[in-house]
């Protein structure tokens, strides 16, 4: 079984060689040689069947043979904004899983009760790119730098109100019993077919502050629960994305499945 | 914020002291003393508010103050049978997450293409008990020893046909394009309201063998897909359980939420 090799080359159209990091992997780790087949992904819907044209210690040039377009398998824009967990492994795990399941954008929130105030976005990017390759996702999720809760809400509010098209469904998940909550999955199932863009906020281990919840509610977010289970932050994030996916799926999608080839032993 | 302490005591009714492992945690790690409050869980629906009656180096006796019943928040029996991943961390992660989300039974399968043929069930049990405590789940999932795929299918088949009540929905997820598949989530959504028991099979990294799929199909399993995403084994397991949960949920369930108490610094 000869494994198919994927490389992330965002600027594939304007380049003829792999970016430094992918080059190292191709040349030094996989020891790819002239004539070897590889697949390039631009993260914007295209896969390219390509061939190694020339390698050196610091370069790996390619020739494109064929372009393959992958239609996104869900409708709308799924955006998760979440406070990263104290344990970095848990949030990295989440980044991998939501990429596999399918997401368009992730924002990390700095909240009043956040236990983690900093995050290395470059590490998250690497995990996401690896998960994209593994799960053959043609579309790279946007990953935003950590932002304060207040700034994020105000920015979202300004954007959605300025374009006169408030078709985005905005939700905040929290555990305050005194604030009425609707069931997220029911709302997602019942919503208007034209309103497919979803933004879901998930708080830190100690929840959002009540002031944060109030700020979100006064900016058009809906107060929701994910159900009866008491979930960890990263499990809540994953459940919310799974619900958005299940209710936004395109059925009978034409799907590019690049097979591992037979060969060797 | 004084944290509420949970201890798993399956035989709570016939005992007056914590089992060895929980005793070590209570006495040596948390240094609990006479009069301290603790919560016991029997994994069969009951939480018990209790108090430490006496401790010694090797014992922790308790007195029960109140029994609290937690109704299960989903209908039917959700059973996942999955081939464990080569990387043990991934299957341990799965055990934690499905416990949080809600599951009744997990079976580990030894398949033709399994990369992992052995599994320490005691480690999985520990992870599940820890997740039960963390997510306040009153019902402990049953964890079965690793079993060969063939034996498992024949056992399930014998059980479901002998009790003349084939109300269990049995599914096998696989990637063979030549075998027709239905969409699992659609089937779960549309099924008869009386058929709430679900058994879902997920194969190893290299998928089930075609003979395994055939054996399952000839024993009443339905051939299904989880959707258009190419998922890792553990992500497939989690997605399948999430789908079963979302379609089996009891709404408006009375839920015991034991709060962390204010107190101390």
XYZ file of C-alpha atoms in Angstrom:
530
model
C 0.000 0.000 0.000
C 1.676 3.179 -1.185
C 0.484 6.058 0.919
C -0.774 9.184 -0.786
C 1.161 12.234 0.390
C -0.584 15.556 0.982
C 1.074 18.942 1.258
C -0.503 22.223 2.204
C 0.474 24.894 -0.313
C -1.815 27.899 0.146
C -0.138 29.833 -2.671
C -0.056 26.900 -5.070
C -1.041 28.876 -8.162
C 1.787 31.381 -7.847
C 4.509 28.977 -6.856
C 6.383 25.987 -8.241
C 7.947 24.732 -5.032
C 6.789 23.513 -1.616
C 6.891 25.984 1.307
C 9.875 25.446 3.655
C 8.125 23.254 6.231
C 6.462 20.997 3.683
C 9.735 20.790 1.741
C 11.543 19.512 4.846
C 8.900 16.833 5.283
C 8.964 15.798 1.613
C 12.726 15.822 1.081
C 14.241 14.979 4.457
C 11.586 12.823 6.081
C 9.869 11.090 3.169
C 12.947 11.323 0.883
C 10.764 12.018 -2.120
C 12.489 11.953 -5.487
C 11.921 13.313 -8.979
C 8.866 11.705 -10.530
C 7.122 10.850 -7.214
C 3.454 11.719 -7.040
C 2.118 14.126 -4.449
C -1.124 15.941 -3.731
C -1.170 19.638 -2.972
C -4.028 21.320 -1.115
C -4.622 25.063 -1.212
C -7.126 25.068 1.658
C -9.556 26.938 -0.590
C -11.311 23.974 -2.154
C -8.658 22.687 -4.556
C -6.536 19.567 -4.537
C -3.779 19.280 -7.153
C -2.356 16.025 -8.371
C 1.335 16.856 -8.903
C 4.722 15.317 -9.470
C 8.105 16.109 -7.975
C 10.077 17.925 -10.709
C 13.340 18.388 -8.834
C 14.606 18.260 -5.276
C 17.683 19.613 -3.528
C 18.631 19.945 0.129
C 16.502 23.067 0.414
C 13.962 22.879 -2.376
C 11.234 20.659 -3.711
C 9.847 21.781 -7.069
C 6.646 20.325 -8.437
C 4.683 20.168 -11.678
C 0.883 20.197 -11.480
C -0.870 17.453 -13.434
C -4.511 17.970 -12.550
C -6.716 20.241 -10.429
C -9.607 18.711 -8.456
C -12.267 20.832 -6.827
C -13.945 19.708 -3.594
C -17.323 21.230 -2.913
C -17.780 21.998 0.766
C -20.005 19.308 2.283
C -22.045 21.640 4.462
C -23.997 24.833 3.990
C -23.290 28.165 5.673
C -20.386 29.261 7.821
C -19.816 27.410 11.101
C -17.874 29.530 13.574
C -16.920 28.417 17.088
C -15.637 31.008 19.566
C -14.293 29.310 22.663
C -12.223 30.080 25.738
C -9.170 27.787 25.631
C -8.814 25.281 28.452
C -6.087 25.479 31.068
C -4.757 22.137 29.788
C -3.485 22.984 26.305
C -3.797 19.360 25.170
C -7.570 19.552 25.466
C -7.908 22.577 23.215
C -5.450 21.132 20.687
C -7.514 17.971 20.647
C -10.611 20.083 19.983
C -8.893 21.832 17.065
C -8.136 18.456 15.492
C -11.630 17.058 15.997
C -13.623 20.058 14.747
C -11.417 20.126 11.638
C -12.225 16.466 10.963
C -15.934 16.981 11.556
C -15.991 20.239 9.593
C -15.767 23.873 10.670
C -15.133 27.212 8.940
C -13.711 29.431 11.663
C -12.378 29.189 15.212
C -11.837 32.142 17.520
C -10.208 31.893 20.932
C -11.754 34.055 23.618
C -10.139 35.686 26.601
C -12.914 35.753 29.210
C -13.221 37.048 32.738
C -12.817 33.537 34.216
C -10.376 32.206 31.610
C -7.619 30.118 33.120
C -5.552 30.416 29.962
C -4.849 33.907 28.695
C -2.365 33.034 25.962
C -2.280 30.547 23.149
C 0.234 29.746 20.434
C -1.857 30.062 17.295
C 0.969 28.635 15.161
C 0.686 25.323 17.053
C -3.082 25.252 16.521
C -2.545 26.009 12.812
C -0.170 23.039 12.515
C -2.659 20.685 14.155
C -5.436 21.916 11.890
C -3.334 21.484 8.740
C -2.422 17.966 9.806
C -6.099 17.132 10.461
C -7.077 18.645 7.082
C -4.614 16.358 5.327
C -5.691 13.322 7.294
C -9.402 13.936 6.742
C -9.003 15.224 3.151
C -10.678 18.523 3.869
C -10.294 20.904 0.981
C -11.212 23.962 3.020
C -8.918 25.291 5.709
C -10.674 26.671 8.793
C -9.799 30.269 9.641
C -8.080 30.485 13.035
C -8.201 33.833 14.795
C -5.793 35.194 17.381
C -7.036 35.244 20.953
C -9.341 38.211 21.516
C -11.075 39.656 24.556
C -14.709 38.623 24.928
C -15.975 42.213 24.853
C -14.037 43.172 21.720
C -15.226 40.069 19.948
C -18.910 40.639 20.716
C -18.723 44.278 19.660
C -16.902 43.413 16.437
C -19.412 40.679 15.526
C -22.274 43.004 16.356
C -20.863 45.834 14.216
C -20.275 43.485 11.258
C -23.661 41.798 11.323
C -25.616 45.025 11.769
C -23.678 47.000 9.139
C -24.322 44.634 6.238
C -28.089 44.760 6.843
C -28.226 41.005 6.635
C -28.685 39.616 10.125
C -28.924 36.065 8.805
C -26.260 34.772 11.150
C -27.512 32.667 14.057
C -25.598 33.666 17.159
C -25.676 31.539 20.309
C -24.095 31.666 23.726
C -23.902 28.454 25.795
C -23.774 28.948 29.551
C -24.858 27.312 32.805
C -26.708 30.102 34.637
C -30.009 28.724 35.821
C -31.542 32.150 36.365
C -31.206 32.969 32.642
C -33.703 31.221 30.398
C -32.133 28.934 27.814
C -33.389 27.234 24.701
C -32.110 23.940 23.384
C -29.419 24.587 20.757
C -30.092 21.472 18.700
C -33.822 22.224 18.475
C -33.146 25.815 17.421
C -30.656 24.682 14.784
C -33.079 22.065 13.468
C -36.002 24.461 13.231
C -34.309 27.560 11.857
C -35.088 29.218 8.563
C -33.405 27.417 5.662
C -31.780 30.676 4.541
C -30.104 31.253 7.877
C -27.245 28.810 7.731
C -24.408 30.849 9.228
C -23.841 29.861 12.835
C -21.689 31.398 15.542
C -21.537 29.593 18.882
C -19.804 30.860 22.033
C -18.429 28.424 24.638
C -16.967 29.702 27.909
C -14.022 28.627 30.052
C -14.025 25.976 32.803
C -15.569 28.503 35.228
C -18.219 29.584 32.669
C -18.758 33.072 31.288
C -19.360 35.826 33.844
C -22.962 36.930 34.073
C -21.916 40.310 32.634
C -20.470 38.527 29.609
C -23.704 36.610 29.090
C -25.685 39.852 29.383
C -23.418 41.619 26.868
C -23.918 38.781 24.369
C -27.700 38.734 24.886
C -27.952 42.488 24.387
C -26.045 42.025 21.110
C -28.477 39.562 19.580
C -27.039 36.268 20.827
C -29.511 33.611 21.922
C -29.123 31.931 25.306
C -28.783 28.170 24.785
C -28.011 24.835 26.395
C -26.416 21.819 24.721
C -28.633 19.393 26.647
C -28.682 17.714 30.014
C -25.070 16.616 30.127
C -22.488 18.481 32.141
C -19.716 18.767 29.572
C -16.118 19.872 29.759
C -15.278 23.003 27.759
C -13.721 21.108 24.855
C -16.522 18.522 24.770
C -19.080 21.342 24.710
C -17.213 22.926 21.781
C -17.179 19.658 19.889
C -20.857 18.893 20.605
C -21.907 22.348 19.419
C -19.974 21.954 16.166
C -21.390 18.439 15.667
C -24.926 19.829 16.063
C -24.249 22.639 13.574
C -22.778 20.107 11.132
C -25.697 17.679 11.396
C -28.189 20.453 10.706
C -26.145 22.115 7.913
C -25.159 19.043 5.924
C -25.441 18.943 2.162
C -26.741 15.552 1.193
C -25.630 13.701 -1.933
C -22.567 15.823 -2.240
C -20.057 15.022 -4.930
C -17.024 14.102 -2.936
C -13.438 13.690 -4.022
C -11.992 10.629 -2.426
C -8.341 10.236 -3.236
C -7.496 6.620 -2.600
C -4.334 5.172 -1.237
C -2.843 3.244 -4.130
C -1.932 -0.375 -4.256
C 1.756 -0.999 -4.727
C 4.923 -2.255 -3.047
C 4.478 -4.650 -0.162
C -15.205 27.638 46.443
C -15.271 24.306 48.223
C -15.213 21.538 45.682
C -17.758 18.748 45.943
C -16.033 15.369 46.137
C -17.420 12.339 44.330
C -16.558 8.716 45.012
C -17.598 5.684 43.055
C -18.974 3.020 45.417
C -20.821 0.388 43.366
C -21.747 -1.595 46.474
C -22.810 1.421 48.494
C -25.889 -0.196 50.043
C -24.002 -3.131 51.511
C -20.986 -1.262 52.714
C -20.057 1.463 55.177
C -16.613 2.268 53.887
C -14.980 3.458 50.670
C -13.372 0.859 48.390
C -9.549 0.770 48.632
C -8.776 3.055 45.712
C -11.328 5.681 46.627
C -10.190 5.491 50.268
C -6.618 6.301 49.233
C -7.838 9.321 47.317
C -10.061 10.523 50.169
C -7.669 9.950 53.044
C -4.200 10.360 51.604
C -4.718 12.813 48.755
C -7.643 14.957 49.909
C -6.931 14.376 53.632
C -10.630 14.197 54.399
C -11.607 14.174 58.058
C -14.536 13.122 60.184
C -17.562 15.274 59.402
C -16.492 16.215 55.852
C -19.204 15.935 53.247
C -18.836 13.613 50.274
C -21.008 12.289 47.470
C -21.118 8.617 46.648
C -22.246 7.319 43.257
C -23.338 3.738 42.714
C -23.277 3.960 38.912
C -26.840 2.626 38.861
C -28.696 5.905 39.074
C -28.121 6.904 42.679
C -26.076 9.646 44.272
C -25.750 9.627 48.060
C -24.996 12.676 50.140
C -22.785 11.303 52.900
C -20.426 12.308 55.672
C -17.090 10.916 56.739
C -17.743 8.966 59.971
C -14.191 7.878 60.720
C -10.888 7.613 58.923
C -7.688 5.703 59.549
C -4.612 5.019 57.433
C -6.461 2.238 55.631
C -10.143 2.993 56.023
C -12.678 5.687 55.351
C -16.101 4.998 56.854
C -19.115 7.014 55.850
C -22.680 7.675 56.968
C -25.346 8.226 54.306
C -27.503 11.302 54.779
C -29.645 11.340 51.682
C -30.208 9.341 48.488
C -30.772 11.200 45.220
C -31.985 9.428 42.099
C -30.906 10.617 38.663
C -33.170 9.610 35.832
C -31.181 8.729 32.733
C -31.397 11.634 30.298
C -31.792 9.527 27.180
C -34.049 6.701 26.051
C -32.925 3.240 25.067
C -29.576 1.554 25.310
C -26.682 3.091 23.345
C -23.956 0.556 22.660
C -20.760 1.299 20.740
C -18.590 -1.607 19.578
C -15.286 -0.329 18.257
C -11.856 -1.584 17.289
C -9.340 0.197 19.531
C -6.810 2.449 17.809
C -3.106 1.689 17.631
C -2.466 4.844 19.670
C -3.961 4.011 23.056
C -4.372 7.706 23.912
C -6.980 8.082 21.203
C -9.182 5.279 22.472
C -8.833 6.488 26.076
C -9.875 9.929 24.928
C -12.908 8.355 23.236
C -13.868 6.536 26.450
C -13.828 9.850 28.335
C -15.823 11.747 25.718
C -18.583 9.173 25.158
C -19.041 8.952 28.930
C -19.501 12.716 29.124
C -21.922 12.754 26.193
C -23.761 9.668 27.436
C -23.446 5.990 26.559
C -24.647 2.684 28.067
C -22.154 0.124 26.848
C -18.785 -0.067 25.095
C -17.326 -3.194 23.541
C -13.836 -3.401 22.099
C -13.520 -5.451 18.947
C -10.630 -7.497 17.685
C -10.948 -7.289 13.915
C -9.044 -8.718 10.999
C -7.230 -5.410 10.368
C -6.959 -4.321 14.013
C -3.605 -2.777 14.813
C -4.205 -3.203 18.543
C -5.068 -6.689 19.727
C -4.931 -6.043 23.467
C -6.356 -3.448 25.762
C -6.159 -2.864 29.502
C -9.823 -2.676 30.447
C -8.939 -1.568 33.997
C -7.393 1.634 32.597
C -10.501 2.306 30.494
C -12.677 1.701 33.582
C -10.666 4.282 35.546
C -11.043 6.876 32.808
C -14.765 6.222 32.594
C -15.248 6.510 36.354
C -13.318 9.766 36.387
C -15.452 11.117 33.515
C -18.640 9.974 35.317
C -17.648 11.951 38.388
C -16.643 14.994 36.400
C -19.823 15.000 34.311
C -22.109 13.873 37.182
C -23.383 10.854 35.324
C -25.385 8.603 37.584
C -25.189 5.608 35.261
C -21.933 3.805 34.690
C -21.385 2.527 31.156
C -20.737 -1.206 30.895
C -17.269 -1.881 29.501
C -16.709 -5.261 27.895
C -13.449 -7.125 27.483
C -12.013 -7.228 23.997
C -13.784 -9.789 21.877
C -13.286 -11.145 18.361
C -15.536 -9.596 15.743
C -17.083 -12.934 14.754
C -17.885 -13.988 18.318
C -19.444 -10.634 19.036
C -21.713 -10.668 15.978
C -22.857 -14.227 16.675
C -23.531 -13.447 20.348
C -25.536 -10.325 19.521
C -27.427 -12.202 16.879
C -28.283 -15.088 19.243
C -29.450 -12.689 21.961
C -31.610 -10.507 19.776
C -33.247 -13.383 17.923
C -33.893 -15.508 21.027
C -35.913 -12.923 22.913
C -38.284 -12.498 19.935
C -37.942 -8.748 20.250
C -35.717 -7.509 17.462
C -36.219 -3.904 18.502
C -32.524 -3.167 18.589
C -31.186 -1.063 15.737
C -27.880 -2.524 14.623
C -25.540 -0.621 12.340
C -22.147 -1.194 10.819
C -20.136 1.831 9.611
C -17.636 1.072 6.867
C -16.016 2.678 3.828
C -16.600 0.105 1.066
C -18.014 1.914 -1.924
C -19.315 -1.244 -3.540
C -21.673 -1.901 -0.596
C -24.701 0.357 -0.480
C -24.889 2.509 2.641
C -27.619 4.569 4.211
C -27.046 7.701 6.237
C -26.912 6.796 9.957
C -28.261 10.092 11.237
C -31.254 9.964 8.862
C -32.031 6.370 9.891
C -31.786 7.264 13.585
C -34.013 10.295 13.109
C -36.687 8.426 11.197
C -36.856 5.172 13.143
C -39.846 3.848 14.998
C -40.251 5.544 18.377
C -40.313 2.147 20.111
C -36.970 1.118 18.718
C -34.599 3.057 20.864
C -31.835 0.535 21.489
C -28.880 1.211 19.246
C -25.748 -0.794 18.542
C -23.142 0.751 16.265
C -19.989 -0.963 14.982
C -16.878 1.063 14.090
C -13.833 -0.617 12.544
C -10.100 -0.131 12.970
C -7.855 2.323 11.058
C -7.789 -0.066 8.091
C -11.588 -0.585 8.172
C -13.456 -3.865 8.640
C -12.627 -6.632 6.170
C -15.276 -7.177 3.535
C -15.992 -10.600 5.109
C -16.657 -8.880 8.440
C -19.070 -6.439 6.799
C -20.827 -9.356 5.075
C -21.115 -11.283 8.336
C -22.697 -8.281 10.037
C -25.112 -7.677 7.156
C -26.221 -11.293 7.143
C -26.909 -10.942 10.870
C -29.310 -8.045 10.563
C -26.923 -5.099 10.769
C -27.602 -2.160 8.481
C -24.830 -0.765 6.310
C -24.344 2.928 7.144
C -22.176 5.997 6.655
C -21.632 8.820 9.139
C -21.629 11.438 6.375
C -19.162 12.913 3.925
C -16.272 13.431 6.298
C -13.334 11.074 6.417
C -13.040 10.508 10.147
C -10.448 8.844 12.312
C -11.659 5.738 14.175
C -12.128 7.541 17.480
C -13.842 10.526 15.849
C -16.197 8.159 14.036
C -17.019 6.481 17.371
C -17.738 9.803 19.000
C -19.827 11.088 16.067
C -21.924 7.931 16.053
C -22.620 8.199 19.801
C -23.422 11.913 19.441
C -25.971 11.064 16.714
C -27.566 8.339 18.856
C -27.701 10.749 21.806
C -29.285 13.585 19.822
C -31.986 11.271 18.511
C -32.617 9.494 21.855
C -32.721 12.484 24.179
C -35.397 12.842 26.814
C -36.477 16.441 26.858
C -37.424 18.280 30.042
C -35.711 15.739 32.176
C -35.505 16.265 35.904
C -31.823 16.595 36.481
C -29.878 16.509 39.707
C -27.289 19.222 39.649
C -25.085 19.076 42.677
C -23.489 22.489 42.958
C -20.044 23.317 44.159
C -20.566 25.154 47.420
C -19.315 28.558 48.376
C -16.917 28.541 51.289
C -13.258 28.904 52.310
C -10.787 30.558 49.992
